[in-house]
XYZ file of C-alpha atoms in Angstrom:
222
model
C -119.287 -11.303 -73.786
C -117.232 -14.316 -72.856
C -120.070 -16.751 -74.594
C -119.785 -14.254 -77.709
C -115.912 -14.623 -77.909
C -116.100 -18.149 -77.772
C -118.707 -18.250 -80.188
C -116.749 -16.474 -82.669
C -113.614 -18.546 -82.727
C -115.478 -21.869 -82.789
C -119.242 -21.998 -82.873
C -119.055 -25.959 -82.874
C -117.078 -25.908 -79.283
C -119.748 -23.002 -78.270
C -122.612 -25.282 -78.762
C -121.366 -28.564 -76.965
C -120.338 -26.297 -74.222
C -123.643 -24.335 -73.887
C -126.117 -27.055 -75.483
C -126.967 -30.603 -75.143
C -129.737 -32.260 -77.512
C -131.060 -28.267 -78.373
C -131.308 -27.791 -74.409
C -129.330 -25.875 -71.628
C -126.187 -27.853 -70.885
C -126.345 -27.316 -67.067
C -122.785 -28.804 -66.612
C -120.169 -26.775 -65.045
C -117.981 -24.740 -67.316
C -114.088 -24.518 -66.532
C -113.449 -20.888 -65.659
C -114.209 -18.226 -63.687
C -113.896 -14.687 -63.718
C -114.059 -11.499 -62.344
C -114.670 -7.458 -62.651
C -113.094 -4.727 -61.470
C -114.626 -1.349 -61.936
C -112.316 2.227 -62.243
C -113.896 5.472 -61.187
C -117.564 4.604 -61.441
C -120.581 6.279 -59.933
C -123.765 3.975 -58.863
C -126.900 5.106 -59.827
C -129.576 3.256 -58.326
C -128.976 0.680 -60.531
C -126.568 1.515 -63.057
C -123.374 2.070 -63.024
C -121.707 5.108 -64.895
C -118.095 3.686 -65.339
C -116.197 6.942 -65.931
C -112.882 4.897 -65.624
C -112.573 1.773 -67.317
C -113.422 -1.855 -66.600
C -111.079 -4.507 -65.811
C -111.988 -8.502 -66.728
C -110.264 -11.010 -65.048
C -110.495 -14.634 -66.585
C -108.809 -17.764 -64.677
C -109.123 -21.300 -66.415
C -106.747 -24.647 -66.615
C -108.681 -25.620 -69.567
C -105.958 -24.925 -72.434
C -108.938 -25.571 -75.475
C -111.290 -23.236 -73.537
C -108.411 -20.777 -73.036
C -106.909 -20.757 -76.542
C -110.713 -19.911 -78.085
C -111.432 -17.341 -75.412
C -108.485 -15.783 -76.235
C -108.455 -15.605 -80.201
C -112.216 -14.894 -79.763
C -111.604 -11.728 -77.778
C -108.614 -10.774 -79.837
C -111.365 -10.573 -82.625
C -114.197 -8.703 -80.756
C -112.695 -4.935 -80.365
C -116.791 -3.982 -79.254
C -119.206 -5.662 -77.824
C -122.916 -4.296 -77.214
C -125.485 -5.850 -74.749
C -129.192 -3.989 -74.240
C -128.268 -0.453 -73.829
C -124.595 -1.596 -72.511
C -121.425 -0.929 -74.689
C -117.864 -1.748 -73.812
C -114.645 -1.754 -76.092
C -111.621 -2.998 -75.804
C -108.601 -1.455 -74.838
C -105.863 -4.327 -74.021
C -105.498 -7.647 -73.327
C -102.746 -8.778 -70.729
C -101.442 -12.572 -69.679
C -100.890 -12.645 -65.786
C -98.271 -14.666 -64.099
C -99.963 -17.094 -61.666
C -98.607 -18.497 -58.583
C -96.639 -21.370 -58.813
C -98.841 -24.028 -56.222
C -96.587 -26.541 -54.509
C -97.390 -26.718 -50.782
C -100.339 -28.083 -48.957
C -102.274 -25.322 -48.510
C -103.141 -21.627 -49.770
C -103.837 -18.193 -47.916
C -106.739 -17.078 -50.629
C -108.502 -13.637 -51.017
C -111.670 -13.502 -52.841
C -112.165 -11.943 -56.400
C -115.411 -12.417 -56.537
C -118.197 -13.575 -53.771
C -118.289 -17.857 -52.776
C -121.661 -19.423 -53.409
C -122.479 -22.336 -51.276
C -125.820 -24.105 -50.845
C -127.076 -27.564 -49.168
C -128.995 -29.982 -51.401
C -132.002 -28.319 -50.318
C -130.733 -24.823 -51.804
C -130.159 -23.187 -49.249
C -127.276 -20.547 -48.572
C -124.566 -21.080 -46.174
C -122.446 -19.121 -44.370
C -118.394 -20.003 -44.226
C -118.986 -20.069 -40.737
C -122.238 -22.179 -40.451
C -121.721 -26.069 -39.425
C -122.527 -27.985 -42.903
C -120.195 -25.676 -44.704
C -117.300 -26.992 -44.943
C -119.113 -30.667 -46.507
C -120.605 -28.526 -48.834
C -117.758 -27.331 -50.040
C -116.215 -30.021 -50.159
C -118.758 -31.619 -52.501
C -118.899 -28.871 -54.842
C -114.937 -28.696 -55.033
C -114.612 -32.638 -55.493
C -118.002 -32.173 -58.296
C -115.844 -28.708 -59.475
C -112.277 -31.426 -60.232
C -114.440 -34.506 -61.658
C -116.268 -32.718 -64.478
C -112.439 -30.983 -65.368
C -110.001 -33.550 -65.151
C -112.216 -36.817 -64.595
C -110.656 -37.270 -61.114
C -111.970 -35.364 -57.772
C -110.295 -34.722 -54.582
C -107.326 -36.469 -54.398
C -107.059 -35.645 -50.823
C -109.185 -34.238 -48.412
C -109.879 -30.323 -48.425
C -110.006 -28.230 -45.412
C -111.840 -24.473 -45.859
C -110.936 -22.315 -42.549
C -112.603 -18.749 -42.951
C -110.434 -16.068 -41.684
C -112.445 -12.654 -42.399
C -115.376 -13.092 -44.767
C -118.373 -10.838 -44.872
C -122.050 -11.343 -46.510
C -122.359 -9.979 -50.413
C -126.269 -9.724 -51.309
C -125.690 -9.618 -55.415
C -128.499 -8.549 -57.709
C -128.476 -10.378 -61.254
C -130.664 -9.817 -63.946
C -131.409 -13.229 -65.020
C -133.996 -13.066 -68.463
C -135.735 -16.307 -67.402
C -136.029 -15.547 -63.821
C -137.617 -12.180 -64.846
C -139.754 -13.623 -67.186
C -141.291 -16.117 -64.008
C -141.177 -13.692 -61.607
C -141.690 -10.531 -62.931
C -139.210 -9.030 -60.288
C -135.775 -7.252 -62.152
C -133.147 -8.972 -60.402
C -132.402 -12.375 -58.508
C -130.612 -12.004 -55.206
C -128.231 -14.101 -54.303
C -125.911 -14.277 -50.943
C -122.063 -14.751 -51.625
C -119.282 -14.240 -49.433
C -116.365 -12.384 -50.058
C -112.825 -11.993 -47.635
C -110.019 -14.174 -46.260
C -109.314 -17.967 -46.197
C -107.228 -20.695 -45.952
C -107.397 -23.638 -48.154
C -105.783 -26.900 -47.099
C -104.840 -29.800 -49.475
C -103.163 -31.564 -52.360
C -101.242 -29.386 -54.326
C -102.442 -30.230 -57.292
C -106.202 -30.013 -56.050
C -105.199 -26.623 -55.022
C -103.675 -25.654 -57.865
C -106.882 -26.484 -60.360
C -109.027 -25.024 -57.668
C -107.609 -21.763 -57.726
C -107.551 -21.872 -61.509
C -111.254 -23.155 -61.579
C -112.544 -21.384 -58.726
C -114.767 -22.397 -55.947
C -118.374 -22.510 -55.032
C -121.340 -22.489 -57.259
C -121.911 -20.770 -60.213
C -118.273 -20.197 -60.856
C -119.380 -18.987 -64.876
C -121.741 -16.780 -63.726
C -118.559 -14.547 -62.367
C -118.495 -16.286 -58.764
C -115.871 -17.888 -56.754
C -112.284 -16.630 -58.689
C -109.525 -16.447 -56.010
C -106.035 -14.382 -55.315
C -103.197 -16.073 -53.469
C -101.771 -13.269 -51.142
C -99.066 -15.892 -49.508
C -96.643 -17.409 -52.137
């Protein structure tokens, strides 16, 4: 849905962000987002959303923002394989105003971090804090064109394991298996550093695959 809205307001800016030279562009996108389901029943693997379903969208990039926004201003429906969901409203949040050195976080969504050999880490395993780091300095670079500015300090308070299942077409198509699985963590932290690294982080996210719906944050200490 969020590649369809963008697609709509500007198909040029949809293809340099998704292709490069009629391939993948593997380079990380600037947002992050989340969802929050309302009186739902799981079904094995469906969900029956009796309520509704809430989108949460965080980005400092103003272009990406301003065609996200008039692109889902135009989409009142969207339909995906036997999926259907329309829109009801669209809301502007206030966001926390970042000016100290360090951030009491809650997750939105679960925080993907691998080594260079792809393997998952846990918040509370040795490497993961370098890992983290080196995502989070990638994460700045490929936004602004500057990384860390200081150094970042990740201190889990209360996270817990998330094993999510996502239907990935091309992983399907290799495999033959329905979903990929993929361990996140989800919970409490504190994030130590510049303010300004903070501030993009929280608007960027963390963690890998921050487009794919992983990694959005909530300050719960202003």
């Amino acid at each position: 849905m969020i590649k369809k809205c963008l697609e709509t307001s500007n198909k040029n800016y949809f293809k340099q962000l998704y292709f490069y030279q009629d391939k993948a562009n593997k380079r990380t996108k600037n947002f992050t987002f989340s969802v929050r389901l309302k009186d739902y029943e799981l079904i094995e693997d469906q969900f029956k959303v009796n309520g509704q379903v809430d989108l949460f969208i965080s980005s400092p990039d103003q272009e990406w923002m301003i065609y996200f926004y008039n692109g889902l201003l135009k989409l009142n429906r969207f339909e995906y394989r036997q999926f259907c969901l329309t829109k009801q409203s669209v809301y502007m949040l206030k966001e926390p105003d970042v000016t100290r050195t360090y951030l009491l976080c809650k997750t939105m969504s679960p925080i993907y971090i691998k080594d260079k050999n792809g393997q998952v880490l846990s918040p509370y395993d040795q490497s993961y804090a370098n890992e983290f780091l080196y995502i989070s300095d990638l994460t700045l670079k490929n936004y602004r064109g500057v990384g860390l500015q200081s150094p970042l300090r990740f201190v889990p308070i209360e996270m817990k394991k998330n094993i999510i299942k996502e239907p990935i077409t091309k992983f399907q198509e290799q495999t033959q298996k329905p979903y990929l699985l993929i361990e996140g963590y989800k919970g409490t932290f504190l994030l130590e550093g510049h303010p300004e690294d903070l501030r993009d982080l929280y608007q960027l996210g963390v963690g890998f695959r921050r487009s794919s719906g992983w990694g959005m944050l909530e300050v719960i200490d202003r």
